[in-house]
Amino acid sequence: MTDELPPVTVCPPGKRAYRRPPPAGERVPADPVKEQRLSALAEARERESIMAVVRAQPHRRALDDTDDKRAGDPLWDYCQRQRVKPGMYAAGVEYGAVVRQYRAAIDAPATGLVSGPSDGDRLTDDQRAAAVALAKRRRQDADAVLVTIIHRAPSVMADLCCDLRPWRPNDEGLIYNALYRLAVHFKTIDFGINAEKVY
């Protein structure tokens, strides 16, 4: 005896066909497209909630682009608050690099490396001595510019630009003056006749 199939009913246009509920205990097969859309929506909501927390952080509030990697940098924070020229910020970054190279050169005799332990480049004694002398001279030249402001200016700028320590409010004028003189020293701002004033 053959089972008779139920007659096929055609749903009229504009109406949805009635779908029988599954028998008790049987799971409805998942729709992969629908599940993919729901998971993408959940991920987007989670990402938006994380970015809302990030945007609310105090050090990111003043930034136009909250995804900026410089947001946690105290030097960048100072430059944003004081609205200094980008060339002065570049001078501070350059000074931080000079201090780091100097510190690596001081540690060079013990480690055998000049540019830091991450690079792993071994140098000969003559190359190491030349690199150490160059790093010391660059630091001395930059510090000589800063000492003309006040004797503690090099340590304040090393804390800010190299060690990324927060700046103190009573050092605002000192930092501005130091960044200006470093910009002149490193030539990160064009000081020609038609150049824009930075002060």
Coordinates of C-alpha atoms in Angstrom, one line a residue:
M1 CA 0.0 0.0 0.0
T2 CA 1.5 3.4 -1.0
D3 CA 1.2 6.5 1.1
E4 CA -0.7 9.3 -0.6
L5 CA 1.1 12.7 -0.6
P6 CA -0.9 15.7 0.6
P7 CA -2.1 17.9 -2.2
V8 CA 0.1 20.9 -3.1
T9 CA -1.5 24.2 -2.2
V10 CA -0.4 27.3 -4.0
C11 CA -0.3 30.5 -1.9
P12 CA -2.1 33.4 -3.5
P13 CA 0.1 36.5 -4.2
G14 CA 0.5 38.8 -1.3
K15 CA -0.1 36.1 1.3
R16 CA 2.3 34.0 3.2
A17 CA 1.9 30.2 3.3
Y18 CA 1.1 28.7 6.6
R19 CA 3.9 26.8 8.0
R20 CA 3.1 24.0 10.5
P21 CA 4.9 24.0 13.8
P22 CA 7.4 21.2 14.2
P23 CA 6.3 18.2 16.3
A24 CA 7.1 18.4 20.0
G25 CA 10.7 17.7 20.9
E26 CA 12.0 18.3 17.3
R27 CA 14.4 21.2 16.8
V28 CA 13.8 23.6 13.9
P29 CA 16.8 23.6 11.6
A30 CA 18.7 27.0 11.9
D31 CA 18.7 29.4 9.0
P32 CA 22.5 30.0 8.3
V33 CA 21.9 33.4 6.6
K34 CA 19.7 34.7 9.5
E35 CA 22.2 33.5 12.1
Q36 CA 25.1 35.1 10.2
R37 CA 23.2 38.4 10.2
L38 CA 22.4 38.2 13.9
S39 CA 26.0 37.5 14.8
A40 CA 27.3 40.4 12.7
L41 CA 24.7 42.7 14.3
A42 CA 25.8 41.5 17.8
E43 CA 29.5 42.1 16.9
A44 CA 28.7 45.6 15.6
R45 CA 26.8 46.4 18.8
E46 CA 29.6 45.1 21.0
R47 CA 32.2 47.1 19.0
E48 CA 30.1 50.3 19.2
S49 CA 29.8 49.9 23.0
I50 CA 33.6 49.4 23.3
M51 CA 34.3 52.5 21.2
A52 CA 31.8 54.5 23.4
V53 CA 33.9 53.6 26.4
V54 CA 37.1 54.5 24.6
R55 CA 35.7 57.9 23.4
A56 CA 34.7 58.7 27.0
Q57 CA 38.3 58.2 28.3
P58 CA 39.7 61.6 29.6
H59 CA 42.8 61.6 27.4
R60 CA 40.8 61.0 24.3
R61 CA 38.1 63.6 24.8
A62 CA 39.9 66.5 23.1
L63 CA 40.9 64.4 20.0
D64 CA 39.1 64.7 16.7
D65 CA 40.1 61.1 15.8
T66 CA 39.6 58.9 18.8
D67 CA 41.4 56.0 17.1
D68 CA 44.6 58.1 17.0
K69 CA 47.5 56.0 18.4
R70 CA 49.1 59.1 20.0
A71 CA 46.1 59.6 22.3
G72 CA 47.9 58.2 25.4
D73 CA 51.1 60.2 24.8
P74 CA 51.6 63.1 27.3
L75 CA 53.5 65.1 24.7
W76 CA 50.7 64.8 22.2
D77 CA 48.2 65.7 25.0
Y78 CA 50.2 68.8 25.8
C79 CA 50.4 69.8 22.1
Q80 CA 46.7 69.4 21.7
R81 CA 45.8 71.4 24.8
Q82 CA 48.3 74.2 24.0
R83 CA 47.5 74.1 20.2
V84 CA 51.1 74.2 19.2
K85 CA 52.3 73.7 15.7
P86 CA 53.0 70.1 14.4
G87 CA 56.6 71.0 13.9
M88 CA 57.0 71.6 17.6
Y89 CA 55.5 68.2 18.4
A90 CA 57.9 66.6 15.9
A91 CA 60.8 68.3 17.7
G92 CA 59.7 66.7 21.0
V93 CA 59.4 63.3 19.3
E94 CA 62.9 63.8 17.8
Y95 CA 64.3 64.8 21.3
G96 CA 62.8 61.6 22.8
A97 CA 64.5 59.5 20.1
V98 CA 67.8 61.3 20.8
V99 CA 67.5 60.5 24.6
R100 CA 66.6 56.9 23.9
Q101 CA 69.7 56.5 21.6
Y102 CA 71.9 58.1 24.2
R103 CA 70.6 55.7 26.9
A104 CA 71.1 52.8 24.6
A105 CA 74.7 54.0 23.9
I106 CA 75.4 54.3 27.6
D107 CA 74.3 50.6 28.1
A108 CA 76.2 49.5 25.0
P109 CA 79.5 48.4 26.7
A110 CA 77.5 46.0 28.9
T111 CA 75.2 44.6 26.2
G112 CA 77.4 44.9 23.1
L113 CA 74.6 46.6 21.3
V114 CA 74.2 50.3 20.5
S115 CA 70.7 50.5 19.1
G116 CA 69.0 48.4 21.8
P117 CA 68.7 44.7 22.6
S118 CA 65.7 44.2 20.2
D119 CA 67.8 44.8 17.0
G120 CA 70.4 42.2 17.7
D121 CA 73.0 43.8 15.5
R122 CA 76.5 43.2 16.8
L123 CA 79.0 45.9 16.0
T124 CA 82.8 46.0 16.0
D125 CA 84.5 48.0 18.7
D126 CA 85.3 50.9 16.3
Q127 CA 81.6 51.0 15.1
R128 CA 80.3 50.9 18.6
A129 CA 82.7 53.7 19.8
A130 CA 81.6 55.8 16.8
A131 CA 77.9 55.2 17.5
V132 CA 78.3 56.0 21.2
A133 CA 80.2 59.2 20.4
L134 CA 77.5 60.3 17.9
A135 CA 74.7 59.5 20.4
K136 CA 76.4 61.4 23.2
R137 CA 77.1 64.4 20.9
R138 CA 73.5 64.6 19.7
R139 CA 72.3 64.5 23.3
Q140 CA 74.8 67.2 24.4
D141 CA 73.8 69.5 21.5
A142 CA 70.1 69.2 22.3
D143 CA 70.6 69.6 26.0
A144 CA 72.8 72.7 25.4
V145 CA 69.8 74.3 23.7
L146 CA 67.5 73.4 26.6
V147 CA 69.9 74.5 29.4
T148 CA 69.7 78.1 28.1
I149 CA 66.1 78.1 29.3
I150 CA 66.7 76.7 32.8
H151 CA 69.0 74.1 34.2
R152 CA 66.3 71.5 34.8
A153 CA 64.8 71.8 31.3
P154 CA 66.6 68.6 29.9
S155 CA 65.2 66.4 32.7
V156 CA 61.7 67.8 32.3
M157 CA 61.8 67.2 28.5
A158 CA 63.3 63.8 28.9
D159 CA 60.5 62.8 31.3
L160 CA 57.9 64.1 28.9
C161 CA 59.3 63.1 25.5
C162 CA 61.2 59.8 26.3
D163 CA 59.7 58.4 29.5
L164 CA 56.2 59.6 28.6
R165 CA 55.5 60.9 32.1
P166 CA 52.6 63.3 32.6
W167 CA 53.6 67.0 32.6
R168 CA 53.0 69.3 35.5
P169 CA 50.8 72.4 35.1
N170 CA 53.5 74.7 36.5
D171 CA 55.9 73.4 33.6
E172 CA 53.6 74.5 30.8
G173 CA 55.6 77.6 29.9
L174 CA 58.9 75.8 30.2
I175 CA 57.7 73.0 27.9
Y176 CA 56.4 75.4 25.3
N177 CA 59.7 77.3 25.3
A178 CA 61.7 74.1 25.1
L179 CA 59.6 72.7 22.2
Y180 CA 60.1 76.0 20.3
R181 CA 63.9 75.9 20.8
L182 CA 64.1 72.2 19.9
A183 CA 62.1 73.0 16.7
V184 CA 64.7 75.6 15.8
H185 CA 67.5 73.1 16.7
F186 CA 66.1 70.1 14.8
K187 CA 64.8 72.4 12.0
T188 CA 61.3 70.8 12.1
I189 CA 59.7 74.2 11.3
D190 CA 60.6 76.4 8.4
F191 CA 61.8 79.7 9.8
G192 CA 62.1 81.5 6.5
I193 CA 60.9 85.1 5.9
N194 CA 57.4 84.0 4.9
A195 CA 57.2 81.3 7.5
E196 CA 54.2 81.2 9.9
K197 CA 55.0 82.4 13.5
V198 CA 54.9 79.7 16.1
Y199 CA 54.8 81.9 19.1

